[in-house]
Structures are given as C-alpha cells and as structure tokens.
PDB file of C-alpha atoms in Angstrom:
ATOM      1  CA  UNK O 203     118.076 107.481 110.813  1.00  0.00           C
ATOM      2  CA  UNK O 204     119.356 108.990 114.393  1.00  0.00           C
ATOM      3  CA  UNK O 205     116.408 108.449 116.604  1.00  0.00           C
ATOM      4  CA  UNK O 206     117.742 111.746 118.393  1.00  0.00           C
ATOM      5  CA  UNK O 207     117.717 113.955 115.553  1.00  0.00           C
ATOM      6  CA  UNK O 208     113.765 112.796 114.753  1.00  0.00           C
ATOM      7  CA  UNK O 209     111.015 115.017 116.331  1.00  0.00           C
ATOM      8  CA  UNK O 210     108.949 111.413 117.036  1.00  0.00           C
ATOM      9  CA  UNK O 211     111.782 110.678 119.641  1.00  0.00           C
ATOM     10  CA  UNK O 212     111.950 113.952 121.201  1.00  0.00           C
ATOM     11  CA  UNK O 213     112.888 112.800 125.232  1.00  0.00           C
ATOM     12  CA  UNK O 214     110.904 115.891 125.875  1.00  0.00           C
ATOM     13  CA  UNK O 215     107.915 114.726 124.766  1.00  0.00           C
ATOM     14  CA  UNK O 216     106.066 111.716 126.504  1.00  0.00           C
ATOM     15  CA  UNK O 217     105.680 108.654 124.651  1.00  0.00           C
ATOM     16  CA  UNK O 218     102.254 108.271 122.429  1.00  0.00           C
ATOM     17  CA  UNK O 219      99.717 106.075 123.203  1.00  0.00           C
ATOM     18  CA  UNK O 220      99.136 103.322 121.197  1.00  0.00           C
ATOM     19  CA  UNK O 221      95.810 101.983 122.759  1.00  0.00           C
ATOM     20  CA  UNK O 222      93.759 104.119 120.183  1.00  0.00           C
ATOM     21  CA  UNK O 223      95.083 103.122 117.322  1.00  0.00           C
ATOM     22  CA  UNK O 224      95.038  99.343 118.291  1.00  0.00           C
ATOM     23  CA  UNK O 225      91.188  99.511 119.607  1.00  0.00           C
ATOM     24  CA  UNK O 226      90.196 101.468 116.268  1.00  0.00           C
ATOM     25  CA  UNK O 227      91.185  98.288 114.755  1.00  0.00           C
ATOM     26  CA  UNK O 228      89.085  96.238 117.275  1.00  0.00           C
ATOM     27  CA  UNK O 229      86.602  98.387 116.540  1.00  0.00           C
ATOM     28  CA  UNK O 230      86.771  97.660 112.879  1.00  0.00           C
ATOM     29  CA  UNK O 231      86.684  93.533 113.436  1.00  0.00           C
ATOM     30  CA  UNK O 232      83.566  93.545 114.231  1.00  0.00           C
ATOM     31  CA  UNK O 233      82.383  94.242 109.997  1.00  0.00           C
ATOM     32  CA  UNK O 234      84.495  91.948 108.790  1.00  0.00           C
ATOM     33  CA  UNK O 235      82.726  88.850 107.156  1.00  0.00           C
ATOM     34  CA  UNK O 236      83.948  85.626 106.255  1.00  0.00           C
ATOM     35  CA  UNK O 237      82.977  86.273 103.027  1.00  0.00           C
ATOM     36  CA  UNK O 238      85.629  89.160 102.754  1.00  0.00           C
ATOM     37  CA  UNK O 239      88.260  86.938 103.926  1.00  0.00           C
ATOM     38  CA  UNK O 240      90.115  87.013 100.135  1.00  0.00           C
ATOM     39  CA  UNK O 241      89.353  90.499  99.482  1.00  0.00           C
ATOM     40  CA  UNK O 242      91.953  92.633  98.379  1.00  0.00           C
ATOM     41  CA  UNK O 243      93.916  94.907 100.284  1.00  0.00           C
ATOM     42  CA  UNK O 244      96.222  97.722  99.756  1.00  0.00           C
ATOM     43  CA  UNK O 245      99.111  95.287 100.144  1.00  0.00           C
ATOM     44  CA  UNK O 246      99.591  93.943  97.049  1.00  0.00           C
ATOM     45  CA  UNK O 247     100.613  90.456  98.188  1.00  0.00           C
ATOM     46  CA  UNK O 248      98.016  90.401 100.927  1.00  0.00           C
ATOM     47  CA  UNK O 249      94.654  89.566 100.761  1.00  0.00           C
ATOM     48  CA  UNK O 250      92.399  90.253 104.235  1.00  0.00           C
ATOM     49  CA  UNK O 251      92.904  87.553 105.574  1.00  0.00           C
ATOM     50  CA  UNK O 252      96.790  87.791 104.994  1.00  0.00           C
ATOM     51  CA  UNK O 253      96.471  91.427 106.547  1.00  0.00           C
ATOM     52  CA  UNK O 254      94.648  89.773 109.823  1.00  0.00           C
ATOM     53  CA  UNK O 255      97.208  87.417 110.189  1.00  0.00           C
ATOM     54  CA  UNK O 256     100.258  90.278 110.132  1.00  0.00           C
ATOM     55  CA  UNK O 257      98.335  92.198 112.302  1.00  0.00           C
ATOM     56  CA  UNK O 258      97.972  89.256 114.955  1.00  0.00           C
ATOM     57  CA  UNK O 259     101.948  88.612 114.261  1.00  0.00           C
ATOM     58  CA  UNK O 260     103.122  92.232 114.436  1.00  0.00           C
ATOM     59  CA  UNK O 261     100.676  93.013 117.476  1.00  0.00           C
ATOM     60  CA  UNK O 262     102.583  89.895 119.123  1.00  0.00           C
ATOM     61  CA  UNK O 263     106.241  90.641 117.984  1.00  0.00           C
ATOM     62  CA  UNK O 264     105.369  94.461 119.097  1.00  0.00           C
ATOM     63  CA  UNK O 265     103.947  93.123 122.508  1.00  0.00           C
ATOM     64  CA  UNK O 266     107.071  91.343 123.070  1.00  0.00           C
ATOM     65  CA  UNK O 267     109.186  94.040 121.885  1.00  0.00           C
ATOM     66  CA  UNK O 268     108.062  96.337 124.711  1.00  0.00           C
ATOM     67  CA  UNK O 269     108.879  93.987 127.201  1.00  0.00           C
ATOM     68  CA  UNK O 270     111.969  92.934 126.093  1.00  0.00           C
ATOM     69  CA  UNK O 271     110.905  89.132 125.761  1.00  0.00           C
ATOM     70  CA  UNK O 272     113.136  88.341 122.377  1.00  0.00           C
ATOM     71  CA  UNK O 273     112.540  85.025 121.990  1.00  0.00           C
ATOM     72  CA  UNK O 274     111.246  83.784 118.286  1.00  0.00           C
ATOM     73  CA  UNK O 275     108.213  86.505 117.801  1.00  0.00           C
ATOM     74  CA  UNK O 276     110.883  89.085 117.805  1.00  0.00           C
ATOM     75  CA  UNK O 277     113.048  87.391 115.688  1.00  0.00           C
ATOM     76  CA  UNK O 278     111.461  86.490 112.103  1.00  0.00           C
ATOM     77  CA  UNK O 279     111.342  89.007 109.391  1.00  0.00           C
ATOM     78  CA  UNK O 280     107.435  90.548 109.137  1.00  0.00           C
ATOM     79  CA  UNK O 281     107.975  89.300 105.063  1.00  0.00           C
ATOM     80  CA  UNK O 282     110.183  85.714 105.545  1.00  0.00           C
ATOM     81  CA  UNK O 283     106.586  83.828 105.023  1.00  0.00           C
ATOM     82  CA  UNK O 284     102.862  85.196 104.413  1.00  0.00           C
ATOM     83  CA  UNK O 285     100.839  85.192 107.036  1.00  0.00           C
ATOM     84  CA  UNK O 286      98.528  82.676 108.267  1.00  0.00           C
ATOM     85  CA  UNK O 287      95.388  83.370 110.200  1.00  0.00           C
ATOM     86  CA  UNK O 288      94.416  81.398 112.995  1.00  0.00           C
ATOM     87  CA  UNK O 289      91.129  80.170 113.632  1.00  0.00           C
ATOM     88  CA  UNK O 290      89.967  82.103 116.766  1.00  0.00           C
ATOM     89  CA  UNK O 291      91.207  85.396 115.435  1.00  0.00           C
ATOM     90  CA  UNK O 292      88.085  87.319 116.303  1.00  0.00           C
ATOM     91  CA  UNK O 293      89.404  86.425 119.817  1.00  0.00           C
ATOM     92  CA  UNK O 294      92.363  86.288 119.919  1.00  0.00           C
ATOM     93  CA  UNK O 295      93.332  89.533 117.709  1.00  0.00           C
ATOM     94  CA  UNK O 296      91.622  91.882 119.972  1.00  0.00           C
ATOM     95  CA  UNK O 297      92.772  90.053 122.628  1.00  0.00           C
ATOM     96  CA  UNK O 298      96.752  90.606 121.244  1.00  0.00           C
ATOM     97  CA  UNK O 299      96.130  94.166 120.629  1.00  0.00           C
ATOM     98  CA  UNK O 300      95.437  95.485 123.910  1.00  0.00           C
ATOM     99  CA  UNK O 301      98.251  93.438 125.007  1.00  0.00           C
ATOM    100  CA  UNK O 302     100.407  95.294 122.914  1.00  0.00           C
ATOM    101  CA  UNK O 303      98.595  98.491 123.362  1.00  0.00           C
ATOM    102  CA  UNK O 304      99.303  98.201 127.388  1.00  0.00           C
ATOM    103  CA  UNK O 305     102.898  96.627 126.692  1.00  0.00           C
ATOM    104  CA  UNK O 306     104.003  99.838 125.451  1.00  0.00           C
ATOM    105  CA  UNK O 307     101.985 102.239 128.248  1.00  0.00           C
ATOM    106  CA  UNK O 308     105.042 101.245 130.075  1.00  0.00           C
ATOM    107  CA  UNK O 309     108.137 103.785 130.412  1.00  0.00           C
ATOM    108  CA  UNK O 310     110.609 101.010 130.266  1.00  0.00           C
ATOM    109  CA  UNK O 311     109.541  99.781 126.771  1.00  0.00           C
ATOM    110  CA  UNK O 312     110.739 102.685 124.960  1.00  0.00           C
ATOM    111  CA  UNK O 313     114.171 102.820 126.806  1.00  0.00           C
ATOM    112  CA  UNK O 314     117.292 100.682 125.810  1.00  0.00           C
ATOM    113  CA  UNK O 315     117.270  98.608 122.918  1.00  0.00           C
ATOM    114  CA  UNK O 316     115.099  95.628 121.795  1.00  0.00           C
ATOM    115  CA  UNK O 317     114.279  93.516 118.647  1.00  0.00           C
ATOM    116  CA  UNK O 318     111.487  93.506 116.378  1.00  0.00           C
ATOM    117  CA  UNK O 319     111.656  91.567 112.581  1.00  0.00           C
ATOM    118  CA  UNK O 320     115.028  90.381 113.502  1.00  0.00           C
ATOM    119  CA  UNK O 321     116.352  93.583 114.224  1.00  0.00           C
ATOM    120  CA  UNK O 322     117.798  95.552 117.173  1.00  0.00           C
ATOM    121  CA  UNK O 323     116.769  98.927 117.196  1.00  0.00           C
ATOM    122  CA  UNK O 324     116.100 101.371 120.381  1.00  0.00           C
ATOM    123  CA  UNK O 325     112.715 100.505 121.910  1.00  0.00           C
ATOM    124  CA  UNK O 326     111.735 104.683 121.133  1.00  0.00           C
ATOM    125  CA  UNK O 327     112.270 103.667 117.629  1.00  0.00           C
ATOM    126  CA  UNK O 328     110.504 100.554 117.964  1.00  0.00           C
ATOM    127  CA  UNK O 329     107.557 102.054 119.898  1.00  0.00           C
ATOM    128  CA  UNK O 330     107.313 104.317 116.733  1.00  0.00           C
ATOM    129  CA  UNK O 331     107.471 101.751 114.136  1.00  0.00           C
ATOM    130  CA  UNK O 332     104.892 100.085 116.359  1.00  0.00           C
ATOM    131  CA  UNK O 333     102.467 103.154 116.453  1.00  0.00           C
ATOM    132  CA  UNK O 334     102.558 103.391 112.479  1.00  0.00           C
ATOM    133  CA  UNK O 335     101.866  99.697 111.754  1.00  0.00           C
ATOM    134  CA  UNK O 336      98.883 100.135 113.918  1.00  0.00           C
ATOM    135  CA  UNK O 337      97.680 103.352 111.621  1.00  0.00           C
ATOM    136  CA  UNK O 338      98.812 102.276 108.628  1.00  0.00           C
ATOM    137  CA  UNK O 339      97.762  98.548 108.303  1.00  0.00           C
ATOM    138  CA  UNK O 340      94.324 100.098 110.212  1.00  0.00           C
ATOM    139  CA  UNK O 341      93.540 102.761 107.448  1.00  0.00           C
ATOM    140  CA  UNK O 342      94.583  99.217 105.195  1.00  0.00           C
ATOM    141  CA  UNK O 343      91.596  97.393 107.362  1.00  0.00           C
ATOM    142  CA  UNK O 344      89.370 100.176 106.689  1.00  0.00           C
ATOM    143  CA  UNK O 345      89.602 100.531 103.164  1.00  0.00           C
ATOM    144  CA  UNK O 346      89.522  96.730 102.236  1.00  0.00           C
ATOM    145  CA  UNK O 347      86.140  96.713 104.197  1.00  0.00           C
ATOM    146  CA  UNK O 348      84.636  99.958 103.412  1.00  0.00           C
ATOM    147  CA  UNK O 349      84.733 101.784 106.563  1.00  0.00           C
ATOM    148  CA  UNK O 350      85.460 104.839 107.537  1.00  0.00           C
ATOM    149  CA  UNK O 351      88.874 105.529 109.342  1.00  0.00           C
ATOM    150  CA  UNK O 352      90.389 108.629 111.171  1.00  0.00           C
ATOM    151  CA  UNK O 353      93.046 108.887 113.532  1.00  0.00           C
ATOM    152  CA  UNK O 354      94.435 111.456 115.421  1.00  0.00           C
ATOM    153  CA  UNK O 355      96.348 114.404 114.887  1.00  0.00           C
ATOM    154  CA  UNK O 356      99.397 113.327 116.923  1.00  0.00           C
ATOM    155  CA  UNK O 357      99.285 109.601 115.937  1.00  0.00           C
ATOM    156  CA  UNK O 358      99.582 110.838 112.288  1.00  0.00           C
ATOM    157  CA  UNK O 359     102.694 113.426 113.132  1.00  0.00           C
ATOM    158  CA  UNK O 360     104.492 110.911 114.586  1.00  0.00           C
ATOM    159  CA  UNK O 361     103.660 108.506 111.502  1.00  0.00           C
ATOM    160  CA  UNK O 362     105.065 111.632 109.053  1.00  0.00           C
ATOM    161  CA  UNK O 363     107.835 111.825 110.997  1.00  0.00           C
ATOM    162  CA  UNK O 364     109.043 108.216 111.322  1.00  0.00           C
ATOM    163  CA  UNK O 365     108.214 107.870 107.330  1.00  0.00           C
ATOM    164  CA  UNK O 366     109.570 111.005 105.886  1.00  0.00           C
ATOM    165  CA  UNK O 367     112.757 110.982 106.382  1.00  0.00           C
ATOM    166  CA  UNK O 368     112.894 107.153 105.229  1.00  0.00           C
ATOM    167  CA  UNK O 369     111.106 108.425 102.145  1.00  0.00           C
ATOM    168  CA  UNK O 370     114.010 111.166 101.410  1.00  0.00           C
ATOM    169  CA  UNK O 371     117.036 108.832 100.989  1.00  0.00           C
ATOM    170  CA  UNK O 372     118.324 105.580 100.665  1.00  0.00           C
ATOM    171  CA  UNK O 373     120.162 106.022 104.410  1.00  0.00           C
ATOM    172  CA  UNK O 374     117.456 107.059 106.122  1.00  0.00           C
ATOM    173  CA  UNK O 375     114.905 104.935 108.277  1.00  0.00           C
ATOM    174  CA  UNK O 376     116.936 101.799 107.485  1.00  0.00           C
ATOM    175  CA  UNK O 377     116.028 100.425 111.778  1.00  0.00           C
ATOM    176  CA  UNK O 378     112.258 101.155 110.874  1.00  0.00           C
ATOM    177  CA  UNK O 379     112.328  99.923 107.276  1.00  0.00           C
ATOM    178  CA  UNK O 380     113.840  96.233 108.409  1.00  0.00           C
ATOM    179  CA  UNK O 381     111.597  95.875 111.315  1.00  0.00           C
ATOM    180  CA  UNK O 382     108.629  97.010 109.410  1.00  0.00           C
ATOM    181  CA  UNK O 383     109.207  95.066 106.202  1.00  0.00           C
ATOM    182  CA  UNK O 384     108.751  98.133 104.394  1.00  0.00           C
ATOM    183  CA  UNK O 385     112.239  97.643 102.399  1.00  0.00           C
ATOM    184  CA  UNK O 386     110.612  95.946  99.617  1.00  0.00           C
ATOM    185  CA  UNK O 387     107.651  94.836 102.070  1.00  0.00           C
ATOM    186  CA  UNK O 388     104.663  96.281 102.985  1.00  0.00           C
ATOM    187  CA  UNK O 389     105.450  99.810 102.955  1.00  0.00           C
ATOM    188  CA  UNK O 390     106.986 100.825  99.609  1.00  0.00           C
ATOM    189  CA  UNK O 391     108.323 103.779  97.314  1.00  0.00           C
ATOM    190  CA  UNK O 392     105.843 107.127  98.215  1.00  0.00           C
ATOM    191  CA  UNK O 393     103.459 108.056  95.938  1.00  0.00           C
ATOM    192  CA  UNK O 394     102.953 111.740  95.110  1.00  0.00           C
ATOM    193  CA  UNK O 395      99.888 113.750  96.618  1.00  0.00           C
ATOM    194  CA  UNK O 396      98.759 117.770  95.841  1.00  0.00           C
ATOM    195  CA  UNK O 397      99.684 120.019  97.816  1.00  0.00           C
ATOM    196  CA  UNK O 398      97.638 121.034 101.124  1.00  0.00           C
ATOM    197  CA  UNK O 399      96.104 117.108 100.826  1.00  0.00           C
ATOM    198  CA  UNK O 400      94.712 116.049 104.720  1.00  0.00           C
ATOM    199  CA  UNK O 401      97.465 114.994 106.766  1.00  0.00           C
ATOM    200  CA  UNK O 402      96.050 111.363 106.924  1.00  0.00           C
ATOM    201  CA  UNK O 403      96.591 110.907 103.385  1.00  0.00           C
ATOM    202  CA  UNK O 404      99.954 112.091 103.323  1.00  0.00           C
ATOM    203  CA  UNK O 405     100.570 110.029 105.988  1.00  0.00           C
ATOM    204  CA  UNK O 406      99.694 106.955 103.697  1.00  0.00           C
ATOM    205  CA  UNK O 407     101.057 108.089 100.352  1.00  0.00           C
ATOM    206  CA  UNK O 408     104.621 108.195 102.774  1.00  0.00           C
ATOM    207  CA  UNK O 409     103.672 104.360 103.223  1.00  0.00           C
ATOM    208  CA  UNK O 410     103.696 103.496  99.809  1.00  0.00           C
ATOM    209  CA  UNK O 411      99.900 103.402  99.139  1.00  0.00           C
ATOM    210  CA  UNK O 412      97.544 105.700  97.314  1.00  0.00           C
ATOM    211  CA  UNK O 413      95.131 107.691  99.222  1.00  0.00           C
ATOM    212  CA  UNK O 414      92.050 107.142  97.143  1.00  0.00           C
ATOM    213  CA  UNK O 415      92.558 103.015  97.107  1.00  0.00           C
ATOM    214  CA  UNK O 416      89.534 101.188  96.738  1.00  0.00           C
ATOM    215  CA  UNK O 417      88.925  97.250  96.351  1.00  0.00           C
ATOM    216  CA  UNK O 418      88.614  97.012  92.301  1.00  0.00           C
ATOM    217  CA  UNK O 419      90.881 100.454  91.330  1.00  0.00           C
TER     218      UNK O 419
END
C-alpha cells in the first residue's frame, strides 16, 4: 500500500487524535471483573485476559513507535508469543494508554519512518495502524464484556481506509498487516455485511470479525 495514494495519509489533513479512542478503552476497564478474565473474545486465540495483555504491549510498542525509541518493544512480532498480563494492569494499562495517546499528539511521530512488530514502516502509516488497533481491539473489549461501544465518525474513516484496501488484494496493506499481526493474526479475511450496514460495523467486518459477535455465538 502507498501511504500517499491512501486518503488516511492525506498531508493535507492533520493527523487524528488518538486520545479518544485510547480513553474509551480506559473507560471500559473499569467493568471488567476478575471473573471475566477467561472470557472469550472476538480473537479466536485470545481470551480477555490475552486481549489486556496485547493491548498493554501494542499501547507500549505504539508509544515507542511515535517517539522513535526502537529498542525491543518495537521489535517483536504482535503474534511471536500470546500475551501475558501483568499484575497491576488496572494501573498500569491506563497508565500506557495515555502515554501512547500523547506520544502520537506530537507532529514528529507521524514523520519519517519508525518500527512497530518488527517492521519499518512511515510513522503516518504507523500512527494509522495505531489508531485502528485502538478501535478495533476496543469494540473487541466491549463486546467480550457487554458494553456498549461507539466511536467517532472520523476515527472509523480512517479505520475503512487503512483496512480496505488491505482487504482488496493480496499487495495491498502488507506495512499495516505485519505490524498489526493481522496477516494470519488478529485481523483476518473480511466477512461480508448488507449493504447500507452502520459504518462501525463495516469497519469491523474489514477486520476480520463479525458485527453481531457475542460471547457464546
């Protein structure tokens, strides 16, 4: 994928914000028992607590990424091991996603190039990929836990646009797909979805997951 030729990297445009989607995750934390720990989620291979703990990892690689600091967080594939949770992670989560929120509220971080999973990309693609794991792997948060989850209209158009074109070819995305996972990793083959369905949801079924997933269908 050209990062030029996609409308999420348009140098016209002024980098999104990636503070709401991180605190909608804080947000949803706060209703998540112990007892849900081994709940599933829409990751197949991931139960919550295995979401949690890529959440904390990507929300540190991402961090990093943004300020060019590629030492070892920036350099391990999101889906070379699962992921472990730590035990302060009701501190220490939150605490890692404003980081990364404010990491990337900085012009620098989405010019020149950086790592994330191992891979060098442009930090404008990298910001994006960033942005969507937040949405994503929130709206996976949500659903494993029954909440509600919404995000906003230009958070999800810049999720379409990073996916789609990944989701039209075997050539395109490949710099988001290896630093997401999603080439045989987390985000997988697109599911279909009617016609006129909410933007949100086709914003998911790009991802790989089904709209209407719910623990136990």
């Amino acid at each position: 994928m050209d990062a030029q030729e996609n409308p999420v990297f348009s140098r016209a445009a002024a980098p999104p914000d990636l503070e709401p989607a991180a605190r909608r995750i804080v947000a949803l934390l706060g209703r998540v028992d112990d007892g849900g720990l081994d709940g599933p989620t829409p990751c197949p291979d991931y139960a919550v607590r295995e979401l949690l703990g890529h959440l904390a990892g990507l929300a540190t690689a991402f961090r990093d990424a943004a300020r060019k600091d590629l030492g070892a967080s920036t350099a391990v594939s999101p889906d070379a091991a699962l992921p472990v949770l730590d035990d302060d992670w009701r501190e220490a989560l939150p605490r890692r996603l404003d980081e990364m929120a404010a990491a990337w509220r900085s012009p620098d971080a989405w010019t020149g190039m950086t790592r994330a999973g191992g891979v060098e990309l442009p930090g404008e693609v990298a910001g994006a990929v960033a942005l969507d794991e937040l949405v994503v792997h929130g709206w996976d948060l949500a659903r494993s836990t029954g909440q509600p989850y919404a995000a906003g209209e230009a958070e999800l158009r810049s999720c379409e646009a990073l996916l789609a074109p990944a989701a039209g070819g075997p050539d395109g995305g490949a710099d988001a797909d290896a630093a997401d996972g999603s080439d045989g990793g987390l985000f997988g083959v697109p599911v279909p979805v009617p016609d006129g369905a909410p933007l949100l949801d086709r914003v998911i079924a790009l991802s790989g997951r089904r709209p209407d997933w719910r623990p136990g269908r």
